[in-house]
mmCIF file of C-alpha atoms in Angstrom:
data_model
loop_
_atom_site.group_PDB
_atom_site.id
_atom_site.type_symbol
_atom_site.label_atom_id
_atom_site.label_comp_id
_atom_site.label_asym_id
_atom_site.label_seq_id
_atom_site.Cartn_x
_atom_site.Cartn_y
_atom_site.Cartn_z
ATOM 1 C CA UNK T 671 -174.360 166.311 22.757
ATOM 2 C CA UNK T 672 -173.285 169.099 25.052
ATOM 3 C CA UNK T 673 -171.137 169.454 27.988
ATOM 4 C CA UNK T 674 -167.894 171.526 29.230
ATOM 5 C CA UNK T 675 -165.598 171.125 31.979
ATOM 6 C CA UNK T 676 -165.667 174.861 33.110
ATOM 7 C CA UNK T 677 -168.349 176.872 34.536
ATOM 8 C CA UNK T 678 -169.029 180.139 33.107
ATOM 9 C CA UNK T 679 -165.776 180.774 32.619
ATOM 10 C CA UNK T 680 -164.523 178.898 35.562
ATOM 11 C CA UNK T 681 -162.439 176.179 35.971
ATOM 12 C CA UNK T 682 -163.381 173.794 39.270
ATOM 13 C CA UNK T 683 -160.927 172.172 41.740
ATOM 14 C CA UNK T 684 -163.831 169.836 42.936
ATOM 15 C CA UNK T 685 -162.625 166.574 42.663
ATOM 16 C CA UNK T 686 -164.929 162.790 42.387
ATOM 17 C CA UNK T 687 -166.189 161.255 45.332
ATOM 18 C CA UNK T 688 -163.790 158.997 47.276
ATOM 19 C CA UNK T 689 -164.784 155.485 48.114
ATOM 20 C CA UNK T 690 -164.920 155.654 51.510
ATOM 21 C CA UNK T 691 -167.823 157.522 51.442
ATOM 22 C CA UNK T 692 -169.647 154.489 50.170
ATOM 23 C CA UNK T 693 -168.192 152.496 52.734
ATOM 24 C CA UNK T 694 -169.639 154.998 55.023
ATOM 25 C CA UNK T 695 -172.796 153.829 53.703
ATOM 26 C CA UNK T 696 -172.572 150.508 53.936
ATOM 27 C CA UNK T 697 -171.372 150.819 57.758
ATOM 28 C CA UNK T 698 -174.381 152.910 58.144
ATOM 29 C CA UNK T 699 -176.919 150.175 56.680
ATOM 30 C CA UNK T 700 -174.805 147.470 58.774
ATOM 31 C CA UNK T 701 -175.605 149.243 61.367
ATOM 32 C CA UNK T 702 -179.176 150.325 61.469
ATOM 33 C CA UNK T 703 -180.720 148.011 58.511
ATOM 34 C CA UNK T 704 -182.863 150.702 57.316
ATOM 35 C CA UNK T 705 -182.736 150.393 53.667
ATOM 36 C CA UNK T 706 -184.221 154.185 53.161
ATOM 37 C CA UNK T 707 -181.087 155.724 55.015
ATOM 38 C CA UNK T 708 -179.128 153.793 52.707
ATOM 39 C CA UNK T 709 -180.602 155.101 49.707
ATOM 40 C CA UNK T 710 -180.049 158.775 50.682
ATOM 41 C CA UNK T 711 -176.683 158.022 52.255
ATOM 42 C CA UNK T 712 -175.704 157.059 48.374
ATOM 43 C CA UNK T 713 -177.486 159.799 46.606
ATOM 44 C CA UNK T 714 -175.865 162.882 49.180
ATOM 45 C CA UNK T 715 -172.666 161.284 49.579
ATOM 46 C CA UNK T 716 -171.730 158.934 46.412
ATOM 47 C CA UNK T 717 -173.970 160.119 43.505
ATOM 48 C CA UNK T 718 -173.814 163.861 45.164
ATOM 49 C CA UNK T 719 -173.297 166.963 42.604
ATOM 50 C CA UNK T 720 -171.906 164.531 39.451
ATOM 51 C CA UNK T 721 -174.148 165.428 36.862
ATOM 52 C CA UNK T 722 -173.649 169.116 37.344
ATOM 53 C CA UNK T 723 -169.899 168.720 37.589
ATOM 54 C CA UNK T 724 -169.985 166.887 34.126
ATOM 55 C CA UNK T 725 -172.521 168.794 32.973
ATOM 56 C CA UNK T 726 -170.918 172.722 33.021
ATOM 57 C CA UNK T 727 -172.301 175.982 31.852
ATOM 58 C CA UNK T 728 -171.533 178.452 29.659
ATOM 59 C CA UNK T 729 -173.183 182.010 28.039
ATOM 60 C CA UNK T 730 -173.928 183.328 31.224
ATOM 61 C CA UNK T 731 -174.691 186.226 32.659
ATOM 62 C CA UNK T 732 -171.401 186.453 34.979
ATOM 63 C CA UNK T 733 -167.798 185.454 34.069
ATOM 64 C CA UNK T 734 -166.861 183.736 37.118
ATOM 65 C CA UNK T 735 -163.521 183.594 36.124
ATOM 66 C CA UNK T 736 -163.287 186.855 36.118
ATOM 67 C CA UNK T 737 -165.348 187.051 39.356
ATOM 68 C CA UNK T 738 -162.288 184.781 41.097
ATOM 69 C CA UNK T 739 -159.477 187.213 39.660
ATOM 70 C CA UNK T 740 -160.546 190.303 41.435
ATOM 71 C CA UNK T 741 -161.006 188.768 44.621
ATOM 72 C CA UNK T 742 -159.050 185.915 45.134
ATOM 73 C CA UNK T 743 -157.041 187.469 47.835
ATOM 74 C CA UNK T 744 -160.087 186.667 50.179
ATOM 75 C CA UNK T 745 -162.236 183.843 48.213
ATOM 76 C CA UNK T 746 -161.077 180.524 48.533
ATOM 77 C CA UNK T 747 -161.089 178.625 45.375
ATOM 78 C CA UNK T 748 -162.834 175.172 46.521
ATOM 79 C CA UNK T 749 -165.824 177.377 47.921
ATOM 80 C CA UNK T 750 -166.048 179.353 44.481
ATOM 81 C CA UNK T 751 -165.706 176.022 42.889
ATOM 82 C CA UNK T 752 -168.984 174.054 45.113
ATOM 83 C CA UNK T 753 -170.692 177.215 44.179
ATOM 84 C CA UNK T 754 -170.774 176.726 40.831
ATOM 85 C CA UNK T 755 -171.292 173.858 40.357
ATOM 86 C CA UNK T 756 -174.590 173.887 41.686
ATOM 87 C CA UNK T 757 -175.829 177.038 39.665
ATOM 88 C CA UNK T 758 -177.712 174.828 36.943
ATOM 89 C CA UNK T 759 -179.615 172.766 39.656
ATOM 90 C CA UNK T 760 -180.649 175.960 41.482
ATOM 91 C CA UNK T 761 -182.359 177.931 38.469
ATOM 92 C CA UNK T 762 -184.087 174.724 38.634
ATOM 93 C CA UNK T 763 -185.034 175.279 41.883
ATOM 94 C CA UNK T 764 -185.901 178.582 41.309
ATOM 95 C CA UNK T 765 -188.236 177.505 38.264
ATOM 96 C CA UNK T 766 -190.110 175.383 40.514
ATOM 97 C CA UNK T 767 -190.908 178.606 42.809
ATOM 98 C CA UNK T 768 -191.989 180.225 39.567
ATOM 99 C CA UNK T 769 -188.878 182.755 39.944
ATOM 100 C CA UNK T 770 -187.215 181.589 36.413
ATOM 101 C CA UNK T 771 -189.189 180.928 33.438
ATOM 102 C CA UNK T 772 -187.708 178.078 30.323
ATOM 103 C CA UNK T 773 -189.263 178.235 26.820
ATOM 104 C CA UNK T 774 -190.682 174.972 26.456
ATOM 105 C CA UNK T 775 -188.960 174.442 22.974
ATOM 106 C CA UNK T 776 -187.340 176.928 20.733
ATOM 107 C CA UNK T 777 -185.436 177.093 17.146
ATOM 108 C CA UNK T 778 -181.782 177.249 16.223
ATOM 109 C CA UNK T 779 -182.154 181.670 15.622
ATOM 110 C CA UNK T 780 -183.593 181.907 19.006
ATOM 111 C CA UNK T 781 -182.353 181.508 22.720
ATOM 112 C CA UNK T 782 -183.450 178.441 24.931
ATOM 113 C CA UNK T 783 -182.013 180.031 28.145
ATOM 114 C CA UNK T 784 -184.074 180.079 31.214
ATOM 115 C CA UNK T 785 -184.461 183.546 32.513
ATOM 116 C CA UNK T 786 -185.751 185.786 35.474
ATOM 117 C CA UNK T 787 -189.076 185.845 35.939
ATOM 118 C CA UNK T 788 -189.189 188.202 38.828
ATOM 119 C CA UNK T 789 -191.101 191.887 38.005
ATOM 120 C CA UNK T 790 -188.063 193.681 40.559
ATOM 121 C CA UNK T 791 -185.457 191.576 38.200
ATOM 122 C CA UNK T 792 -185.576 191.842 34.191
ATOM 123 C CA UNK T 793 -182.004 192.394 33.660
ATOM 124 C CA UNK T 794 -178.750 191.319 35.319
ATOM 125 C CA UNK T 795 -178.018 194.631 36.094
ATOM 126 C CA UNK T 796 -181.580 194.965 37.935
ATOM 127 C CA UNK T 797 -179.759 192.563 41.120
ATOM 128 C CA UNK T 798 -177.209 195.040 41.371
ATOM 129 C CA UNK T 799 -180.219 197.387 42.257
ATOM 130 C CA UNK T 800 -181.784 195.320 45.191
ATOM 131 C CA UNK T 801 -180.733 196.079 48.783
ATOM 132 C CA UNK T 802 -178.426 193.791 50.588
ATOM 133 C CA UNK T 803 -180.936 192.114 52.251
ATOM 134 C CA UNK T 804 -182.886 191.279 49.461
ATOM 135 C CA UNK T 805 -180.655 189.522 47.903
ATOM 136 C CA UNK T 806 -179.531 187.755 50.736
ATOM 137 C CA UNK T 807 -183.679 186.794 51.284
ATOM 138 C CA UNK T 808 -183.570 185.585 47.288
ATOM 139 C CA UNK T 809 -180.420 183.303 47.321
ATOM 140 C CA UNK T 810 -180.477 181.801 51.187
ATOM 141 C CA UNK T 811 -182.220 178.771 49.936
ATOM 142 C CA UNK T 812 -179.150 178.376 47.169
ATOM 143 C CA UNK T 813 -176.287 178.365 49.921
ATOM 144 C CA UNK T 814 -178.838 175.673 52.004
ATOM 145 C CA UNK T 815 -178.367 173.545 48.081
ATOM 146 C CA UNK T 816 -174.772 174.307 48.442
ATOM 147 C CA UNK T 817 -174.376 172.515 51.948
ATOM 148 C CA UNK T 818 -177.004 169.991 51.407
ATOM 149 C CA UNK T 819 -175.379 168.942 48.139
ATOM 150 C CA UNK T 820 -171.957 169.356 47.826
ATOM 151 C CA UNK T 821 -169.560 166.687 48.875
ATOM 152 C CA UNK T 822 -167.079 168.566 51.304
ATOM 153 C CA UNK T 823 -169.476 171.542 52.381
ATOM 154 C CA UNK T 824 -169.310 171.080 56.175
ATOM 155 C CA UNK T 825 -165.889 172.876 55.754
ATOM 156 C CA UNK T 826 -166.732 175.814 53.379
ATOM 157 C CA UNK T 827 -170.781 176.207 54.650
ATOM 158 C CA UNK T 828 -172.437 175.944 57.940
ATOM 159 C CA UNK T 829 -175.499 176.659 59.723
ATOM 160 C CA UNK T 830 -175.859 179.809 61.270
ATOM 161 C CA UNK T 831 -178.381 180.494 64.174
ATOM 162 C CA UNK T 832 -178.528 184.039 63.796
ATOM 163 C CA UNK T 833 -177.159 186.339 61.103
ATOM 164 C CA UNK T 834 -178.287 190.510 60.732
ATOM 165 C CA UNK T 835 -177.748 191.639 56.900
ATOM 166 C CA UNK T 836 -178.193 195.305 57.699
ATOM 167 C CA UNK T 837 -181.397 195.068 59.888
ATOM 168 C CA UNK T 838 -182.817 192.074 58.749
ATOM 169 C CA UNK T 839 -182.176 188.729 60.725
ATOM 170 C CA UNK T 840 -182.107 185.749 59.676
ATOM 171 C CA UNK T 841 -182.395 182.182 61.670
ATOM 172 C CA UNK T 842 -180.732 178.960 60.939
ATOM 173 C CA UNK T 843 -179.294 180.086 57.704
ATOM 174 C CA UNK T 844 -176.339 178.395 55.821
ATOM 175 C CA UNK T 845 -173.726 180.527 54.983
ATOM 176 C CA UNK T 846 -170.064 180.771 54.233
ATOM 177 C CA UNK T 847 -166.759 180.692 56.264
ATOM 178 C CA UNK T 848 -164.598 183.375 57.198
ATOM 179 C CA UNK T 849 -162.323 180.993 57.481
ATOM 180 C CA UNK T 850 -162.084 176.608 57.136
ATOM 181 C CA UNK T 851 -159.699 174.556 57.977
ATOM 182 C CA UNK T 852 -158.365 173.448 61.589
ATOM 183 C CA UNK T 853 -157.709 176.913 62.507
ATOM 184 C CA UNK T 854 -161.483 177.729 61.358
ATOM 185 C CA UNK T 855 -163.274 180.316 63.420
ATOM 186 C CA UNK T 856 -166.512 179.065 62.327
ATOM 187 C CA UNK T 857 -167.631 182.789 62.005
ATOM 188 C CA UNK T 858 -170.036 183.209 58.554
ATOM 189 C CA UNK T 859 -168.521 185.796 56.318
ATOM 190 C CA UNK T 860 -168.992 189.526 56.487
ATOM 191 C CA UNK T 861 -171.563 191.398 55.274
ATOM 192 C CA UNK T 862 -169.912 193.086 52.356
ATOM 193 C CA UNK T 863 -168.259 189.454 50.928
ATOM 194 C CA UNK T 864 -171.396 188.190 51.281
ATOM 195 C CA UNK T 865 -173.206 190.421 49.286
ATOM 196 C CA UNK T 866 -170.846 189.656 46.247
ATOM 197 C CA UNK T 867 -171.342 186.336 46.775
ATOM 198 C CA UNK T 868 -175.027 186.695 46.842
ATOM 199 C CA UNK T 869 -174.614 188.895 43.644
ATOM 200 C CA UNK T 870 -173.067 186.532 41.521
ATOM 201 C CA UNK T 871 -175.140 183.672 42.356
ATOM 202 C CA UNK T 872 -178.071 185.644 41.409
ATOM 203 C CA UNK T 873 -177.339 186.823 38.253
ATOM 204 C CA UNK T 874 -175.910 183.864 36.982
ATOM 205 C CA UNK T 875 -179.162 181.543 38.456
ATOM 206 C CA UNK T 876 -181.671 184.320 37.050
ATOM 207 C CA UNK T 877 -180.302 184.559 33.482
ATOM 208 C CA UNK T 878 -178.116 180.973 33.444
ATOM 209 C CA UNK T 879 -176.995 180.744 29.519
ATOM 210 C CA UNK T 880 -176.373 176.808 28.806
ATOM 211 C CA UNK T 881 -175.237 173.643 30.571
ATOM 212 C CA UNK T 882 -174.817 170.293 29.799
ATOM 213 C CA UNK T 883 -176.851 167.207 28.703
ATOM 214 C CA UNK T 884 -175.615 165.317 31.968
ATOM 215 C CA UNK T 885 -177.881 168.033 33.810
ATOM 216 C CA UNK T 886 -181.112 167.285 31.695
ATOM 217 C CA UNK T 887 -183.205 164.107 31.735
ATOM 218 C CA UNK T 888 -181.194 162.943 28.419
ATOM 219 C CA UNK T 889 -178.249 162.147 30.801
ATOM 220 C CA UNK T 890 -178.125 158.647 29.619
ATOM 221 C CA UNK T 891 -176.978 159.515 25.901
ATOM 222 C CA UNK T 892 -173.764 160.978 27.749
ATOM 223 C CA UNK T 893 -170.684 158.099 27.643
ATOM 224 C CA UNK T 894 -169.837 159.593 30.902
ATOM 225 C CA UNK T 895 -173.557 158.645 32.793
ATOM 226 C CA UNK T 896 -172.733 154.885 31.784
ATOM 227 C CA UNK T 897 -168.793 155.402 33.630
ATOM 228 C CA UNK T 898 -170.110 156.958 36.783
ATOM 229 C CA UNK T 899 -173.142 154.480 37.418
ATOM 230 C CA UNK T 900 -172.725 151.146 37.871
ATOM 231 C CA UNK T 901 -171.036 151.781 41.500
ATOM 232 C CA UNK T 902 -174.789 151.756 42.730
ATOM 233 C CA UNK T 903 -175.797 148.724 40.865
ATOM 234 C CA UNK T 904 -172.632 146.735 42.309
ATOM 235 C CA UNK T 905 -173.319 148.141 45.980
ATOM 236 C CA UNK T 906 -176.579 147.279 45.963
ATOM 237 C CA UNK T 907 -175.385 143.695 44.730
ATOM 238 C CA UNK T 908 -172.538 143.100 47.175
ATOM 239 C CA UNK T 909 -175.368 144.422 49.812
ATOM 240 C CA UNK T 910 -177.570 141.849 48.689
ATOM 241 C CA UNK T 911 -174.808 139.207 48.630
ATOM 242 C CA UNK T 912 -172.782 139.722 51.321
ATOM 243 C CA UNK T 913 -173.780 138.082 54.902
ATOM 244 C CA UNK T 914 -172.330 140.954 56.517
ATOM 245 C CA UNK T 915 -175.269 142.949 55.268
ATOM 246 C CA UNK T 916 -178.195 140.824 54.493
ATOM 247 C CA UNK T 917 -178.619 139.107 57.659
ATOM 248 C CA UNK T 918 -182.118 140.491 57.729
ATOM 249 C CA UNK T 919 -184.951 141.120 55.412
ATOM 250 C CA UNK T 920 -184.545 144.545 53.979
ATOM 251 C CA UNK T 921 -186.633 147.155 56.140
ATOM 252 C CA UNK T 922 -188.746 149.528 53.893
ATOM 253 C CA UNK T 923 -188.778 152.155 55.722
ATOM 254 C CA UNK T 924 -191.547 154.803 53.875
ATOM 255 C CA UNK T 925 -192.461 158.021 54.916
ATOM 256 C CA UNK T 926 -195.553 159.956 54.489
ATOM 257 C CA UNK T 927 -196.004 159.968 50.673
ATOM 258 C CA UNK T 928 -192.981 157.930 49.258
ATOM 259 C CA UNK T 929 -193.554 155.098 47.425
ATOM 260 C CA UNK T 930 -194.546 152.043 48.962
ATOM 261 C CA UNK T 931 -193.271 148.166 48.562
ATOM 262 C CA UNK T 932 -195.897 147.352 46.366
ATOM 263 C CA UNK T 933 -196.645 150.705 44.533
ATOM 264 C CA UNK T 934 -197.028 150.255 40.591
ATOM 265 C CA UNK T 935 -193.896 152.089 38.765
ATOM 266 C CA UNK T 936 -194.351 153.370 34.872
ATOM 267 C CA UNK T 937 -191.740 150.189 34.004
ATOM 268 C CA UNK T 938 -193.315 147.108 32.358
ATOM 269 C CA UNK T 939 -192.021 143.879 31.627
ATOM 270 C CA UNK T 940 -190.600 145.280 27.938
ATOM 271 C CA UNK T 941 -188.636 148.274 29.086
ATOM 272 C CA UNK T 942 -185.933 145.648 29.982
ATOM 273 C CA UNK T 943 -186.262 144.018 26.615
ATOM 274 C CA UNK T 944 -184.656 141.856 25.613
ATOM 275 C CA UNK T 945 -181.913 141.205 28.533
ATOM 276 C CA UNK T 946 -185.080 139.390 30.856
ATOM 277 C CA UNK T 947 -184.591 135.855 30.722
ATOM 278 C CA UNK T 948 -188.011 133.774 30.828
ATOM 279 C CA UNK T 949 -187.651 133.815 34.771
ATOM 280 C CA UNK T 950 -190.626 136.701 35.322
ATOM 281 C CA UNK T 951 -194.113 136.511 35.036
ATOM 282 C CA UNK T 952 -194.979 140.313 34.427
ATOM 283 C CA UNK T 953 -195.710 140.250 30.912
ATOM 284 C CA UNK T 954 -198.283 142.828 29.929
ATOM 285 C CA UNK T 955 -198.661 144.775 32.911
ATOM 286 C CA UNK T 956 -196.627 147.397 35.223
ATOM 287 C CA UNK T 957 -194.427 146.600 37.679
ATOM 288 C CA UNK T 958 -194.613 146.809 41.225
ATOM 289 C CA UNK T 959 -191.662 147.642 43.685
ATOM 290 C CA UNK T 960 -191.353 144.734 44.713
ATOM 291 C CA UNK T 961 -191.472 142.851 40.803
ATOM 292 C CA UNK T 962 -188.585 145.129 40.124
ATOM 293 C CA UNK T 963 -186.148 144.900 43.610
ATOM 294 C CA UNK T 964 -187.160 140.913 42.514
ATOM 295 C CA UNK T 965 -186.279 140.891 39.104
ATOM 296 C CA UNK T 966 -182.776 143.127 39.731
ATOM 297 C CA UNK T 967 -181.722 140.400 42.190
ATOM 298 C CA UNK T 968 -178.112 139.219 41.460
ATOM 299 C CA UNK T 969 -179.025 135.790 41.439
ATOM 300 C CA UNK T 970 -182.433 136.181 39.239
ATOM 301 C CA UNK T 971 -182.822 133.902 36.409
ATOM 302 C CA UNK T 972 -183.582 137.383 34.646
ATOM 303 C CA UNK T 973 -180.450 138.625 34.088
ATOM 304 C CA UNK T 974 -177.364 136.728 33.591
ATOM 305 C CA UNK T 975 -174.537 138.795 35.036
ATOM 306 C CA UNK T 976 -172.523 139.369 37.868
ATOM 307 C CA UNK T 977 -169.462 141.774 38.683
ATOM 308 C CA UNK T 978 -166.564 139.980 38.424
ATOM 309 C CA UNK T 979 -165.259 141.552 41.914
ATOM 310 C CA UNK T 980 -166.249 143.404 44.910
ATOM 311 C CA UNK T 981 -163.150 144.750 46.472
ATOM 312 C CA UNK T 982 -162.210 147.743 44.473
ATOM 313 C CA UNK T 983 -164.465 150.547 44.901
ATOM 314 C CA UNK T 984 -162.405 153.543 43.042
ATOM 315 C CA UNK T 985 -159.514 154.855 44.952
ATOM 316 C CA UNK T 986 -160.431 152.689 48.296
ATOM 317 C CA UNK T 987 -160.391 148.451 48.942
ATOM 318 C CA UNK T 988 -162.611 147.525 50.766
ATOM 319 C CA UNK T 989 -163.972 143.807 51.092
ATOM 320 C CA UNK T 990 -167.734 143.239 52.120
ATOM 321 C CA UNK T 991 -167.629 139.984 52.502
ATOM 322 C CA UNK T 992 -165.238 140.222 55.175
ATOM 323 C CA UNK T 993 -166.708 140.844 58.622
ATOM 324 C CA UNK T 994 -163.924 143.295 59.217
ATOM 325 C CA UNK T 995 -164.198 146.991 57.998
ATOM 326 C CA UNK T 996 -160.413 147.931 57.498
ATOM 327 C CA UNK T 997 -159.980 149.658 53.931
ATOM 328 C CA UNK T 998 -157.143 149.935 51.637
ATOM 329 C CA UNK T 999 -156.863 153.685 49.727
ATOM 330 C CA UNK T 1000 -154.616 154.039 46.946
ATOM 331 C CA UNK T 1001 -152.096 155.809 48.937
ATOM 332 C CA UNK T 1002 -151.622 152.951 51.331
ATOM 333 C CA UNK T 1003 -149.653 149.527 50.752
ATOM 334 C CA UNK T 1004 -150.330 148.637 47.392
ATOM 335 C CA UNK T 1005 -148.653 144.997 47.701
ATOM 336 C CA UNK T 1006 -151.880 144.248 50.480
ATOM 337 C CA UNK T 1007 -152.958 140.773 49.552
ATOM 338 C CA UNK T 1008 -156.620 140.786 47.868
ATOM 339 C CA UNK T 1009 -157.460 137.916 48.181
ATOM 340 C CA UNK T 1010 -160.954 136.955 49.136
ATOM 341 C CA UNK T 1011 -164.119 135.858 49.164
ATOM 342 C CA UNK T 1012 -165.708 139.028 47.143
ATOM 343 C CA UNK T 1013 -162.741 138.550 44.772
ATOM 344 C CA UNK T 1014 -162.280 134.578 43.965
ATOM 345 C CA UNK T 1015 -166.251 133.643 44.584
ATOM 346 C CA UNK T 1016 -167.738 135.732 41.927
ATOM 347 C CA UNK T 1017 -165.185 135.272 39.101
ATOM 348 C CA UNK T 1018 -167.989 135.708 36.354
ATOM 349 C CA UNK T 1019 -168.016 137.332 33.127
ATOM 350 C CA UNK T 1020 -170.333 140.603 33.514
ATOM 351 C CA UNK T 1021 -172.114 141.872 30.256
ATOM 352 C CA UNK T 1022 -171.921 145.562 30.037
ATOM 353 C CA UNK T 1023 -174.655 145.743 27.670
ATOM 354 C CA UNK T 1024 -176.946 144.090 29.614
ATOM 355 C CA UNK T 1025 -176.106 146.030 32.666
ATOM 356 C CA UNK T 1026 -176.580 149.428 31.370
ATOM 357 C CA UNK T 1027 -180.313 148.500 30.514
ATOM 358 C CA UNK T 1028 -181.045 147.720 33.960
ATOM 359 C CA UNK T 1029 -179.133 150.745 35.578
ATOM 360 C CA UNK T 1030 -181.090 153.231 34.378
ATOM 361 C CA UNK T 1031 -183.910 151.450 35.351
ATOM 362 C CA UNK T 1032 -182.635 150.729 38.791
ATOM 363 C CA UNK T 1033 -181.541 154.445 39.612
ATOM 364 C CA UNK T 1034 -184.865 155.833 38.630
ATOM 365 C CA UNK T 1035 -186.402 152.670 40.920
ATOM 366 C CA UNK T 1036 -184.371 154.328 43.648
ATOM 367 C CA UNK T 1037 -185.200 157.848 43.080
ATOM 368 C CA UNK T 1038 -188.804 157.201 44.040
ATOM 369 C CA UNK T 1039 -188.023 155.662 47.212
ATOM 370 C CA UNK T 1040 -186.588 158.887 49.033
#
């Protein structure tokens, strides 16, 4: 198992996810009961960038470290840091567009690293070769990753209407700050900080080196995938629990394309062996949507746990069983009384065993819903 806490070279000052932003989903669902919008509300603003930040990289083609050093007097550390953090994902990206090529397998004398597959790029030093602009035409769609998926980005990376990279314009473009803060001009960086920018990004997404299981589809063999997880499993339960929230049926709202209600998954009956009870009748077959948002129920007969409170959600209390939506963070009154009826109702034993089997399950249920 593989995994660092630096990327290539660097050392990030992006921190986890606070809880409010899952109460900010909740709120939202209370608010418009459209169970879609809260399933992307949790994957850009809870689950986010946290397999890349666990996952790191290393061997490649760039020492960002370095990269910082030279020109920290202008680069700001946190946007540095959101940048690369997202590297891995985005040669992904760029494999998809057939721009990077990956061996499909390799042995332990020979390298498994994904690299360019551009004719105009062959070498790292080959970027340094391209005119401004066509770099900036190449890596545009990484800085739209960058705001899209990094928790915080509205400060660091905004949309730009209009932005000339020595004759070439580009429309509604995300690109970095001059400045953040309160004081921000909101004015996209210049054209030569840019370009270095744009420079590193490339090399490092066209000949990436090595990151982390947590980035691959073997995430689950990671500790860490088990620590970070179950927050989605126990909002989804105190959403289904709490009369604040399910004073409705759950909308399904489905765009052109997604999955529907009663689409077949690739999960049977046995891939939750043996933590189902006898309380399904699936045996033998696939199973629908609908079998599965059944069967994960908090009060199915088919599994037999429960979380054994709702009001701590990581740095933030906040109770949604109560109908009122005050919160408690860690740097407020700890002595706040927490007593309630998410905390003394549900006063079960929970089974981590049992759960894990049926996260994994459950996040890749809600992966094909967006």
């Amino acid at each position: 198992m593989t995994g660092s806490n630096s990327y290539c070279g660097f050392r990030s000052t992006q921190g986890q996810v606070k809880g409010s932003n899952l109460v900010t989903c909740l709120d939202q669902y209370e608010g418009n009961h459209d169970f879609r919008e809260f399933d992307v509300c949790l994957e850009d603003k809870v689950h986010a960038n946290i397999h890349m930040m666990h996952a790191g990289q290393w061997d490649c083609a760039v020492d960002w470290n370095d990269f910082y050093e030279e020109h920290k007097v202008w680069l700001d550390k946190d946007l540095l840091s959101m940048m690369a953090v997202l590297m891995s994902s985005s040669t992904i990206n760029f494999r998809v567009t057939g721009d990077v090529s990956c061996p499909s397998s390799c042995s332990g004398d020979e390298s498994c690293s994904c690299k360019s597959s551009m004719d105009i790029i062959k070498t790292p030093s080959d970027v340094d070769e391209l005119s401004r602009s066509k770099r900036m035409t190449l890596i545009k769609s990484a800085w739209t990753s960058i705001r899209s998926h990094s928790v915080g980005s509205d400060e660091y990376v905004q949309l730009t209407k209009s932005y000339d990279m020595d004759g070439t314009t580009y429309s509604n473009v995300f690109l970095p700050l001059h400045s953040k803060g309160p004081n921000a001009d909101h004015l996209p960086m210049d054209n030569t900080k840019l370009d270095l920018l744009n420079r590193l990004m490339l090399k490092t997404i066209l000949f990436q080196g090595s990151y982390g299981i947590m980035m691959t589809g073997a995430a689950p063999n990671d500790p860490l995938f088990w620590v970070m997880h179950p927050i989605f499993d126990k909002a989804t339960h105190a959403l289904r629990l709490s009369p604040r929230y399910n004073t409705e049926e759950f909308v399904w709202n489905n765009l052109e394309g997604s999955e529907k209600y009663e689409s077949m998954t690739p999960f049977t009956r046995l891939d939750f062996e043996p933590y189902l009870g006898e309380g399904t009748k699936t045996k033998g077959k696939y199973l629908k949507n609908s079998e599965l948002w059944e069967i994960l129920h908090p009060s199915s007969e088919s599994i037999y746990y429960i979380y054994d409170q709702f009001t701590e959600w990581g740095d933030v209390d906040f109770d949604p069983f109560s109908l009122s939506t005050t919160t408690t963070s860690e740097e407020d009154d700890e002595d706040n009384d927490s007593s309630s009826a998410a905390s003394s109702s549900v006063r079960i034993g929970i089974n981590h065993h049992c759960f894990s089997c049926f996260l994994i399950t459950f996040s890749l249920l809600f992966s094909s819903w967006v």
